[in-house]
CSV table of C-alpha atoms and ligand atoms in Angstrom, one decimal:
chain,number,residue,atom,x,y,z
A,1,UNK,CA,0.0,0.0,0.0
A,2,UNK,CA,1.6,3.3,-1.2
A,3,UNK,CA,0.2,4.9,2.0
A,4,UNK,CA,1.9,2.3,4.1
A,5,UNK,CA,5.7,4.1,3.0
A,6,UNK,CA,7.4,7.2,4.9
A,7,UNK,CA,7.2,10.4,3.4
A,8,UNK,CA,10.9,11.7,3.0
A,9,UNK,CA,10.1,14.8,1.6
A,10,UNK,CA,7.6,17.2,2.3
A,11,UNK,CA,7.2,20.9,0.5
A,12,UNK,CA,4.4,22.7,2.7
A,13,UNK,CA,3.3,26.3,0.9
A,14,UNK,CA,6.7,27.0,-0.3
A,15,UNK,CA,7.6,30.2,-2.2
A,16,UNK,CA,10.5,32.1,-3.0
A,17,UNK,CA,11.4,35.2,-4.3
A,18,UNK,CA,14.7,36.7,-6.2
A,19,UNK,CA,15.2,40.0,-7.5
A,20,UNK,CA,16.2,40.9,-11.1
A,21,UNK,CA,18.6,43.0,-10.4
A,22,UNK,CA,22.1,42.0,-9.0
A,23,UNK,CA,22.1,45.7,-6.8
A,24,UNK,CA,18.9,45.1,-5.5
A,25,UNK,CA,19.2,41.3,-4.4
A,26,UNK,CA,22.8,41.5,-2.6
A,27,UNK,CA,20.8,45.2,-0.7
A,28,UNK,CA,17.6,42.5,0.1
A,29,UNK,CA,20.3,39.8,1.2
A,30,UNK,CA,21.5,41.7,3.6
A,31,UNK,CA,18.4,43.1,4.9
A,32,UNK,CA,16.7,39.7,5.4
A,33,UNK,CA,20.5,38.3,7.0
A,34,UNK,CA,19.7,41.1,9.4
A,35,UNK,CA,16.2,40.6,10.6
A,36,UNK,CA,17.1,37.0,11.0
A,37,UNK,CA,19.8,38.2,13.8
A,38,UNK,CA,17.8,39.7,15.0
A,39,UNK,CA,15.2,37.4,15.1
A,40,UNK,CA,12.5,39.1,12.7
A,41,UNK,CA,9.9,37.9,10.5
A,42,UNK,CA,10.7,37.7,6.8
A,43,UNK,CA,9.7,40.2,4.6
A,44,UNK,CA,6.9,38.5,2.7
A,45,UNK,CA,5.6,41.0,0.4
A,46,UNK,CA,7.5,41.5,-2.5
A,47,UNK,CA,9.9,44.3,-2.8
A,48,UNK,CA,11.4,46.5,-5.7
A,49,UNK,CA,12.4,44.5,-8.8
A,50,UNK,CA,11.5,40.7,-6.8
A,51,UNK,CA,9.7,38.2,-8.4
A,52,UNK,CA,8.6,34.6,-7.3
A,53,UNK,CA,10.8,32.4,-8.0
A,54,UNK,CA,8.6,29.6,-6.8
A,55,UNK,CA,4.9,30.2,-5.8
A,56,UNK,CA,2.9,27.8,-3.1
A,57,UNK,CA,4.3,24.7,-4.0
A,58,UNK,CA,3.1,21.3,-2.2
A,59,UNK,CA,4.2,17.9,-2.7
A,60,UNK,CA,5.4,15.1,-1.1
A,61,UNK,CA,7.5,12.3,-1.7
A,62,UNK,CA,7.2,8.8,0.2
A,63,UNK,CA,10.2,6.2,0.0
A,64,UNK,CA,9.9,4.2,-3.0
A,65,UNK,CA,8.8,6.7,-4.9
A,66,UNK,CA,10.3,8.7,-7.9
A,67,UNK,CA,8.6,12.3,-8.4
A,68,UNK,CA,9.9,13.5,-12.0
A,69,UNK,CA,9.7,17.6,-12.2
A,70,UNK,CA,9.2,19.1,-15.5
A,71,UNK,CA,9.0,22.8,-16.7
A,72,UNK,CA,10.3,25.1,-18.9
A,73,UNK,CA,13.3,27.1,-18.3
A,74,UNK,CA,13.3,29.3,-15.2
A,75,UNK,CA,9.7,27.4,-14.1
A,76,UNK,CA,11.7,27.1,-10.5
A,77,UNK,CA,12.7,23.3,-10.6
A,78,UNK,CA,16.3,23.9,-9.7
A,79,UNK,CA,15.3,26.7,-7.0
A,80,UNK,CA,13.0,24.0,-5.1
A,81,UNK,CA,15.8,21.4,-5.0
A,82,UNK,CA,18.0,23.8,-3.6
A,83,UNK,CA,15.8,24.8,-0.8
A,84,UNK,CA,15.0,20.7,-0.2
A,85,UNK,CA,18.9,19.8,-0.1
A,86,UNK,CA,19.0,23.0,2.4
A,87,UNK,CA,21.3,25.4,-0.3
A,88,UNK,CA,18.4,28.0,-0.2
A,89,UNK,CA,15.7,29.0,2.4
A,90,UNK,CA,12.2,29.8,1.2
A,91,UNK,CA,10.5,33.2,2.1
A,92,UNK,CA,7.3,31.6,2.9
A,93,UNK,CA,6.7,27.8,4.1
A,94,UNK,CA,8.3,24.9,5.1
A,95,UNK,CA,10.1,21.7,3.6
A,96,UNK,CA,10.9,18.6,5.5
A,97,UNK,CA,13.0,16.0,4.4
A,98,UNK,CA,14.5,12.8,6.8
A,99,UNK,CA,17.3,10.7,6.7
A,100,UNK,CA,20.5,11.0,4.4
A,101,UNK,CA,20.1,13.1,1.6
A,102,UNK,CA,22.1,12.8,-1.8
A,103,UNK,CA,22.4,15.6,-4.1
A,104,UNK,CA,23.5,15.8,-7.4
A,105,UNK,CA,22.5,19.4,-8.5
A,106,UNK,CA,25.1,21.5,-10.4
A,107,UNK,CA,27.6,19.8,-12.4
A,108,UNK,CA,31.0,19.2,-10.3
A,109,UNK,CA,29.1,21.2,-7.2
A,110,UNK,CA,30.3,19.5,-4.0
A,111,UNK,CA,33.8,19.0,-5.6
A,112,UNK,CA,36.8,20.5,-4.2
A,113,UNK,CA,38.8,21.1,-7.9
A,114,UNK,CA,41.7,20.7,-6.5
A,115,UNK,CA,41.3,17.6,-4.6
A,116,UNK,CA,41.5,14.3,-6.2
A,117,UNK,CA,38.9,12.3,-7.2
A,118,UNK,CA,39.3,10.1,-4.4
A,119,UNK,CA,40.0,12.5,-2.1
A,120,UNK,CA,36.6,14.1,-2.9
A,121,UNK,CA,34.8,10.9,-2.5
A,122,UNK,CA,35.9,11.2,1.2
A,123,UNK,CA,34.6,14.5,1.2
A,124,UNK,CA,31.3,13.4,-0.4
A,125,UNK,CA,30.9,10.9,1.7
A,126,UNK,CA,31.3,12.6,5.0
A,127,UNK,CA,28.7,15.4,4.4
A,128,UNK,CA,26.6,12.4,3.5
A,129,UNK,CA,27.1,11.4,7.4
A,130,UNK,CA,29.8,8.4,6.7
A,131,UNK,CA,32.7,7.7,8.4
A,132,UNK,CA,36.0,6.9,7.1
A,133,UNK,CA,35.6,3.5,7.7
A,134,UNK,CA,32.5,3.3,6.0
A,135,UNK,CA,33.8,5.1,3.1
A,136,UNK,CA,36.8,3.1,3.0
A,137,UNK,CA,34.5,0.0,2.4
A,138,UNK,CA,32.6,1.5,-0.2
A,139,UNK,CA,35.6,3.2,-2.4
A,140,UNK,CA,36.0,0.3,-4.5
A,141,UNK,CA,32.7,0.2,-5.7
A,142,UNK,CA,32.2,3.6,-5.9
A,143,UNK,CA,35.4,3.8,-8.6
A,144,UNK,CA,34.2,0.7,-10.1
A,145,UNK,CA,31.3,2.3,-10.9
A,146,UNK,CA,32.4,5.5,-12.4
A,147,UNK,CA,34.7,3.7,-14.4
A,148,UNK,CA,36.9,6.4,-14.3
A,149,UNK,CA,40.1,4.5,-14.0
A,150,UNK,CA,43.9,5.9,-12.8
A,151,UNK,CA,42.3,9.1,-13.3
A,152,UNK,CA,41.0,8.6,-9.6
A,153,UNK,CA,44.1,10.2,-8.3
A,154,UNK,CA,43.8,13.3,-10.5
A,155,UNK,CA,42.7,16.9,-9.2
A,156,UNK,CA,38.9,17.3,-9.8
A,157,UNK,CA,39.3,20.5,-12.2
A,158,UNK,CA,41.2,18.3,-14.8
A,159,UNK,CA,38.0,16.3,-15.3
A,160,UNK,CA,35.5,16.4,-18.5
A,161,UNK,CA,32.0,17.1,-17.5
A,162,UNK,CA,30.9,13.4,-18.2
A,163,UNK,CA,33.6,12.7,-15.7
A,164,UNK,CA,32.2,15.2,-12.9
A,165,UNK,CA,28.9,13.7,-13.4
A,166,UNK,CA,30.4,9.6,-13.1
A,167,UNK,CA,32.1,10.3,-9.5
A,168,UNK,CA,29.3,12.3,-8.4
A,169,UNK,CA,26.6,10.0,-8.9
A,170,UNK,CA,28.7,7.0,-8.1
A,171,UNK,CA,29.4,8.5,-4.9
A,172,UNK,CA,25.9,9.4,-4.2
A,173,UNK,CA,24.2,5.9,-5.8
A,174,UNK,CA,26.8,3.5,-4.0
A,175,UNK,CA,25.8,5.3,-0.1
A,176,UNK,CA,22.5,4.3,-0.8
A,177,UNK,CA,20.9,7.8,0.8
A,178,UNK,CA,17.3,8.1,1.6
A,179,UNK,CA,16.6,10.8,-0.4
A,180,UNK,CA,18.0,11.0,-3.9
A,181,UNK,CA,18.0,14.4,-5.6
A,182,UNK,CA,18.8,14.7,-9.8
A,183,UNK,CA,19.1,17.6,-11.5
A,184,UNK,CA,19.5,17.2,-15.0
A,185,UNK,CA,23.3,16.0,-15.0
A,186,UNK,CA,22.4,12.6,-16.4
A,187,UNK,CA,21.7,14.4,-19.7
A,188,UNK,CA,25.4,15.3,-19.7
A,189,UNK,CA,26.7,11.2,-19.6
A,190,UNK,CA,27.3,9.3,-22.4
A,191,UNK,CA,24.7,7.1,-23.6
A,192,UNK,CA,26.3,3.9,-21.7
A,193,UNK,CA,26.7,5.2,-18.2
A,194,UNK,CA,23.3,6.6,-18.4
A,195,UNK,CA,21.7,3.2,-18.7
A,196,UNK,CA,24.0,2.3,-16.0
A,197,UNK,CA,22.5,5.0,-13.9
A,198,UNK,CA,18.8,4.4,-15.0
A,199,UNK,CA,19.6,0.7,-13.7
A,200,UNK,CA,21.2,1.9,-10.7
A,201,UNK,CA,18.2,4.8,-9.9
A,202,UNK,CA,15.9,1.8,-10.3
A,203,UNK,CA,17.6,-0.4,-7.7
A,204,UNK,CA,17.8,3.2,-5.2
A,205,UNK,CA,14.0,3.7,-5.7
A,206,UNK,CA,12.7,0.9,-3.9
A,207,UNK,CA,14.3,2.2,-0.7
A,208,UNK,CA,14.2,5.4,-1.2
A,209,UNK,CA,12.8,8.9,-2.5
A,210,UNK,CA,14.1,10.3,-5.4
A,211,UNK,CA,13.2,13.4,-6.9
A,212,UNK,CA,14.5,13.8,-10.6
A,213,UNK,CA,14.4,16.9,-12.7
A,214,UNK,CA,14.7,16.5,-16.6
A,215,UNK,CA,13.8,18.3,-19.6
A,216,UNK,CA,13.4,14.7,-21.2
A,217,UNK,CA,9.8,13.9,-20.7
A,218,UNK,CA,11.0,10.4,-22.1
A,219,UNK,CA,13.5,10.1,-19.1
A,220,UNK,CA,11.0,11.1,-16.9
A,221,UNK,CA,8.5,8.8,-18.0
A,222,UNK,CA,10.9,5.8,-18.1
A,223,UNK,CA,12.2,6.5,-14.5
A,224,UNK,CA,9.5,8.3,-12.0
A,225,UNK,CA,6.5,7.1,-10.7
A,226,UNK,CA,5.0,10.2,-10.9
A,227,UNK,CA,5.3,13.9,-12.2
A,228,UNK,CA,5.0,17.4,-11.5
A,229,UNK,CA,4.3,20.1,-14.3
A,230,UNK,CA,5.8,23.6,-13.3
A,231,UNK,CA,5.4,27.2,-15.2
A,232,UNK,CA,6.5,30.5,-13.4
A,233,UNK,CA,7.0,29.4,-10.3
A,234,UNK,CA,3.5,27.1,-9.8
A,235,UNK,CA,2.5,23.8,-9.7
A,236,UNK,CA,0.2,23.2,-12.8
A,237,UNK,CA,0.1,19.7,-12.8
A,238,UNK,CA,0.5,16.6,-10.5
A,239,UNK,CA,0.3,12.8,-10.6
A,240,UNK,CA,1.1,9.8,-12.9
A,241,UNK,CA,-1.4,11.1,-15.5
A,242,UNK,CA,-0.4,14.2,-16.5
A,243,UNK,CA,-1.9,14.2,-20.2
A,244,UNK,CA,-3.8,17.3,-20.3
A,245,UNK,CA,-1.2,19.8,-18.7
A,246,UNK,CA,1.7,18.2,-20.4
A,247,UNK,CA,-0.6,19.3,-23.7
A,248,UNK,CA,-0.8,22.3,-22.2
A,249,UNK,CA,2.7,23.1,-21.3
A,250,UNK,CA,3.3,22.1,-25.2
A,251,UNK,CA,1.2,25.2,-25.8
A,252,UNK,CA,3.2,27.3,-23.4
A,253,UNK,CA,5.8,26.9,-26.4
A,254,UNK,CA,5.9,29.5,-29.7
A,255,UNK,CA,5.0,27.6,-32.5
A,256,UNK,CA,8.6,26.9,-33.7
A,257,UNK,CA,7.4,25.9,-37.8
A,258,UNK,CA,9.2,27.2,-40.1
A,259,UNK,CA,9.1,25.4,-42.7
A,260,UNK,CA,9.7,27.3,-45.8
A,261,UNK,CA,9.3,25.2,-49.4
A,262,UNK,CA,11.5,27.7,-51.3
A,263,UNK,CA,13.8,25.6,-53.4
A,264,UNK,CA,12.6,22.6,-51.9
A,265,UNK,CA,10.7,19.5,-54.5
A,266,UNK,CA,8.1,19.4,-51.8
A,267,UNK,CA,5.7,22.2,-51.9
A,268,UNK,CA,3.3,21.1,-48.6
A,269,UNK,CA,1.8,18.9,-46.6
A,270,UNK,CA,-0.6,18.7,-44.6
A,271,UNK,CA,-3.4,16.1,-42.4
A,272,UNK,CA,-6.9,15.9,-43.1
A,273,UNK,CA,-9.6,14.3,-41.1
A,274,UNK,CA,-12.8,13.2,-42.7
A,275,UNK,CA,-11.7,15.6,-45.4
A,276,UNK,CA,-11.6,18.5,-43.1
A,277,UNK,CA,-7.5,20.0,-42.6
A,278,UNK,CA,-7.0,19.6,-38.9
A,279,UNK,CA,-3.8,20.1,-37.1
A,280,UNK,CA,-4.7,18.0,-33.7
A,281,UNK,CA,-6.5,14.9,-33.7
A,282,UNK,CA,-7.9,12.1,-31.0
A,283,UNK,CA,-5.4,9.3,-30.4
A,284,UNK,CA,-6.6,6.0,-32.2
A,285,UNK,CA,-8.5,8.0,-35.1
A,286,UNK,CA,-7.5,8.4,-39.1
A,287,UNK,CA,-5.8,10.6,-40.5
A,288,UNK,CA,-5.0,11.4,-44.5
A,289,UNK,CA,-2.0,12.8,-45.1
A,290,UNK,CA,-1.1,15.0,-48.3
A,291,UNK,CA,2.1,15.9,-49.8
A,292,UNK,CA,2.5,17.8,-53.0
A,293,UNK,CA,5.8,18.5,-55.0
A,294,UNK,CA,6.7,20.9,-57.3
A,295,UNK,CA,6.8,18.6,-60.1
A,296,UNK,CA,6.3,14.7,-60.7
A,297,UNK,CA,8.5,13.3,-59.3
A,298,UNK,CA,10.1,9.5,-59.8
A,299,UNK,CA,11.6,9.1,-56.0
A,300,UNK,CA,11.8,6.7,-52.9
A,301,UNK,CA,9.7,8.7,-50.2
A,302,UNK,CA,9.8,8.3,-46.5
A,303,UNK,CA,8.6,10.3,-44.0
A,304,UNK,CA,9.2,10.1,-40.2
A,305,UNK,CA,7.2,11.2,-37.7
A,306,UNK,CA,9.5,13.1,-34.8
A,307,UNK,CA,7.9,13.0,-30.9
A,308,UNK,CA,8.4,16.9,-28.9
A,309,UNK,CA,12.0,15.2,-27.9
A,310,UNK,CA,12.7,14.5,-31.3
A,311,UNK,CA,12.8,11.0,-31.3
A,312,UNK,CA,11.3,9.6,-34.4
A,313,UNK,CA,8.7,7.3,-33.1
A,314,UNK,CA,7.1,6.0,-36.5
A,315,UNK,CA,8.6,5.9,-40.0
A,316,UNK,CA,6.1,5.3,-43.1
A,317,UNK,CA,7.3,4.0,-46.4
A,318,UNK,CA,5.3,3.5,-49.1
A,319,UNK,CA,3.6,-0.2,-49.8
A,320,UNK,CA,6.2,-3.0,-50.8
A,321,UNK,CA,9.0,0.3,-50.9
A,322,UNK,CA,8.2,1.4,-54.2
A,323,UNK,CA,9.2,4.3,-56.1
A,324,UNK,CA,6.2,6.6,-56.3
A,325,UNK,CA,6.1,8.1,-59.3
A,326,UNK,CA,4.0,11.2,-59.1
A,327,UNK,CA,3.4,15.3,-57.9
A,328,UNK,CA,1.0,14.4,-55.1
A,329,UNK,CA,1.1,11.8,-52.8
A,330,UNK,CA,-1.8,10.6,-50.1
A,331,UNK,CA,-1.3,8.3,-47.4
A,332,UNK,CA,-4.7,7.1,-46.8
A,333,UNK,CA,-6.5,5.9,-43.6
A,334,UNK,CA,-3.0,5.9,-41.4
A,335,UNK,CA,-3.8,5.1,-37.8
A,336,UNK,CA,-3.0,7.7,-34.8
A,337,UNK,CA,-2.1,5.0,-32.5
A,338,UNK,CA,0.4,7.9,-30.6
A,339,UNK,CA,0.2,8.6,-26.9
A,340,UNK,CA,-1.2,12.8,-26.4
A,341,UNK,CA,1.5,15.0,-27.7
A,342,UNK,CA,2.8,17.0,-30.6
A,343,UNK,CA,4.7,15.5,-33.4
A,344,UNK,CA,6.6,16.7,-36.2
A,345,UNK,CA,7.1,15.7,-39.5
A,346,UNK,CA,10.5,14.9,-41.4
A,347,UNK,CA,10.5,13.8,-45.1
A,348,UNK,CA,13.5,12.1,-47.0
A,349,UNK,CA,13.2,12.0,-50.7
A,350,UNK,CA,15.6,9.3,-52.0
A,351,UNK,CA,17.0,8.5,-55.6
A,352,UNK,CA,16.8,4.9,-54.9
A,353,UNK,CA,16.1,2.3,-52.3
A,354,UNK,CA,19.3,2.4,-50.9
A,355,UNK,CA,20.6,4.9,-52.8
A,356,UNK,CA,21.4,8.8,-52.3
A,357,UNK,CA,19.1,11.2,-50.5
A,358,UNK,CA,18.2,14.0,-52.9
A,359,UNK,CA,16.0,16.1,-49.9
A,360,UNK,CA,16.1,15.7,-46.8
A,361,UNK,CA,13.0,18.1,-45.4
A,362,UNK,CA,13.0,18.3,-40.9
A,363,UNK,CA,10.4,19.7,-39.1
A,364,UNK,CA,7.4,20.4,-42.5
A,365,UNK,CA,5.0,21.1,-40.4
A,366,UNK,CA,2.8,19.4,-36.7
A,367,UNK,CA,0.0,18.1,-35.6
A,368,UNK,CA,-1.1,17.4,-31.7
A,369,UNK,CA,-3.1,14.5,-30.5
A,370,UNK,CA,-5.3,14.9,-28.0
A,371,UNK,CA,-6.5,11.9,-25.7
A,372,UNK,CA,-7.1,11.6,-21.7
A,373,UNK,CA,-4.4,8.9,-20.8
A,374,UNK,CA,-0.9,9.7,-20.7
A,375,UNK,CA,0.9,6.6,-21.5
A,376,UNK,CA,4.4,6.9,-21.2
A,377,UNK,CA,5.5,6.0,-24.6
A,378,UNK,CA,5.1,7.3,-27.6
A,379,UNK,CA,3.3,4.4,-29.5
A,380,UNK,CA,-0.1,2.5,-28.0
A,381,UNK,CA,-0.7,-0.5,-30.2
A,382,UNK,CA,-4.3,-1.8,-29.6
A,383,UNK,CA,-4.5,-5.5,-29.4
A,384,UNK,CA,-6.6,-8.3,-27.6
A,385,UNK,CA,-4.8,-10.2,-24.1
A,386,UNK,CA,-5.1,-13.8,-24.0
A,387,UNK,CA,-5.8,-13.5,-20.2
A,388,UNK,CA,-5.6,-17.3,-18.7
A,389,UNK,CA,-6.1,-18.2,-15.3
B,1,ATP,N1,20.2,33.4,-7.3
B,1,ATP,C1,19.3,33.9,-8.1
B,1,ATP,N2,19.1,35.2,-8.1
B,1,ATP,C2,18.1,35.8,-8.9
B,1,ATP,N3,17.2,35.0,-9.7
B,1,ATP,C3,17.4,33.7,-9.6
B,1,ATP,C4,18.4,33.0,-8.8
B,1,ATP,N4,18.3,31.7,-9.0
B,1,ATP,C5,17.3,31.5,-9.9
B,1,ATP,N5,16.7,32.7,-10.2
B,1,ATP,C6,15.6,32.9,-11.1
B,1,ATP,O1,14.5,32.1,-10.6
B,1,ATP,C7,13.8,31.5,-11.7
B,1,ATP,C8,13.7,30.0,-11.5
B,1,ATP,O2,15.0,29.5,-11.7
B,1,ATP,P1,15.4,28.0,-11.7
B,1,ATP,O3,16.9,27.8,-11.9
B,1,ATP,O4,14.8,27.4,-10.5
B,1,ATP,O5,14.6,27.4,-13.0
B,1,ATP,P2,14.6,26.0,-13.6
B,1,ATP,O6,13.2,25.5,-13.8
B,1,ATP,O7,15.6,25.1,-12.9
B,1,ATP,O8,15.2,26.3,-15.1
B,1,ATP,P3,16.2,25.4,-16.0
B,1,ATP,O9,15.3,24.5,-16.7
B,1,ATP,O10,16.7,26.5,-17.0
B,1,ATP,O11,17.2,24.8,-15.2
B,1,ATP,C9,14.4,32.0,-13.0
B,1,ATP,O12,13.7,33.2,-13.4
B,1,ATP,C10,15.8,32.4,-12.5
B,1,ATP,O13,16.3,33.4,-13.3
């Protein structure tokens, strides 16, 4: 029973303010160190220039869970994991978090540069609460794990960022803390230690809280249990269906299309519904889509359809892999079997089967599909379950 685990981290009304300008927030800095001598309440309103950071947020987090945040740029996911590992206070409520906290936040953070690598996995270790001894039994998995060989005796500050990221979260996986907090550094590791990490994070999560920021909605969905949607500072969304705000936050975006066909063999494209153009459609429904070139054409055509992380999820060829010899194409009745989200469109024009690619057209154009469930991948395939006793 979910209710049955300890809740390791608790965010009560929490909001937090900053202030544009450099002048005015080193001025506030000092005012608020001040009334805090002195034993004064916190100025709660906001002041000249401030802004909120983060505004009322709520959530908790029980041990063996994995609460993914997601959010544009400056939507205040890095601010609230800086007041949960205790780097930042927050002007108004309160956050509560038990037992051993590991905190991979900024890339090399909590490294002294000009320490070794093993010298700052002692260092690591002891702000995590561990004693030498403890350390000492851990060190050779820890290294073993970030696979970072001799270069374990070098100063910190000679280290790549992929390297940073290896001790730190080897350090911080192989202590197994209670509370586990990711910000975004896994995106800087190559494509083998992440796996190695993702395996490892699943391991951690049984017996312990993690809270995991990404920009990767596909990271997120693969490793939390549940998300949180944030824009300027709120909460907008919450739980392990986010479909609807996760549409929404889509929205948030400017429409980045551009495509322009000048000089380009194709000339548009575009979906139609029950002959209607349409540029979002249910999940599960048909779709026709059109293409016309600029002149007939006598071409191998494939087009692939991109997810909002640019993963290509689907790629249609024409029947058999034909040549289509022609100026407009229609791909007729073609299934929406896509999880809610927007998706691009990318189309290759090739001189042959295996041959040379005379056009290779990104991004011609989106469509969004709409639905209630948010599945996390980007391809639901329909089919009947042989369900035996
Ligand atoms: N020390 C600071 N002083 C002033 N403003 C700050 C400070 N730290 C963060 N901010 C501002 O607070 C807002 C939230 O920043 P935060 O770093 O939490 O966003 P984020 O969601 O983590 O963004 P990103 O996805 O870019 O990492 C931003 O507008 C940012 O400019």
């Amino acid at each position: 029973m979910k209710e049955d685990k300890e809740v390791l981290i608790k965010v009560e009304g929490v909001s937090k303010k900053f202030a544009r300008n450099l002048r005015k927030s080193l001025r506030y800095g000092v005012q608020d160190l001040t009334r805090e001598v002195f034993g004064m309440a916190r100025v709660e309103q906001l002041r000249k220039s401030e802004f909120w950071a983060l505004d009322d947020v709520n959530f908790e987090i029980r041990r063996g869970e994995c609460l993914g945040l997601i959010g544009h740029n400056g939507a205040g996911k890095s601010t609230i994991l800086k007041i949960i590992n205790g780097l930042l206070k927050p002007d108004k409520g309160r956050v509560t978090v038990k037992g051993k906290v590991a905190a991979l936040i900024e890339l090399g953070a909590g490294f002294n540069p000009i320490l070794t690598g093993r010298e700052n996995i002692y260092n690591n270790a002891s702000v995590l609460g561990f004693t030498k001894e403890e350390t000492d039994a851990k060190l050779d998995d820890i290294i073993a794990f970030s696979e970072i060989g001799e270069f374990i005796d070098a100063p910190v500050q000679s280290y790549s960022s992929g390297m940073k990221v290896r001790l730190g979260f080897s350090v911080a996986a192989q202590m197994d803390p209670d509370v586990l907090i990711i910000d975004e550094v896994l995106a800087v590791g190559d494509v083998f230690f992440r796996n190695k990490c993702i395996a490892r994070i699943d391991q951690l999560k049984k017996n312990c809280a993690i809270i995991f920021v990404s920009h990767s909605i596909n990271l997120v969905g693969r490793i939390c249990t549940a998300a949180l949607v944030m824009d300027k500072g709120k909460v907008v969304d919450s739980g392990n269906s986010i479909g609807e705000s996760y549409l929404k936050f889509l929205e948030l975006r400017p429409n980045t299309d551009s495509y322009n066909p000048e000089g380009s063999l194709l000339s548009s494209i575009h979906i139609t519904q029950d002959g209607q153009r349409v540029d979002q459609v249910h999940a599960y429904s048909l779709i026709d889509i059109h293409m016309e070139f600029t002149h007939k054409l006598d071409a191998y055509i494939n087009i692939v359809l991109f997810d909002i992380s640019q993963r290509p999820v689907i790629t249609i060829l024409h029947e058999d892999y034909n040549n289509v010899n022609g100026k407009r194409i229609v791909i007729k009745d073609f299934a929406v079997n896509l999880v809610p989200g927007k998706y691009s469109f990318s189309v290759n024009i090739n001189k042959g089967r295996n041959d040379s690619v005379i056009e290779k057209i990104t991004e011609v154009g989106s469509f969004k599909v709409l639905g209630e469930d948010f599945l996390w991948s980007p391809l639901v395939i329909k089919q009947d379950f042989d369900v035996q006793e």
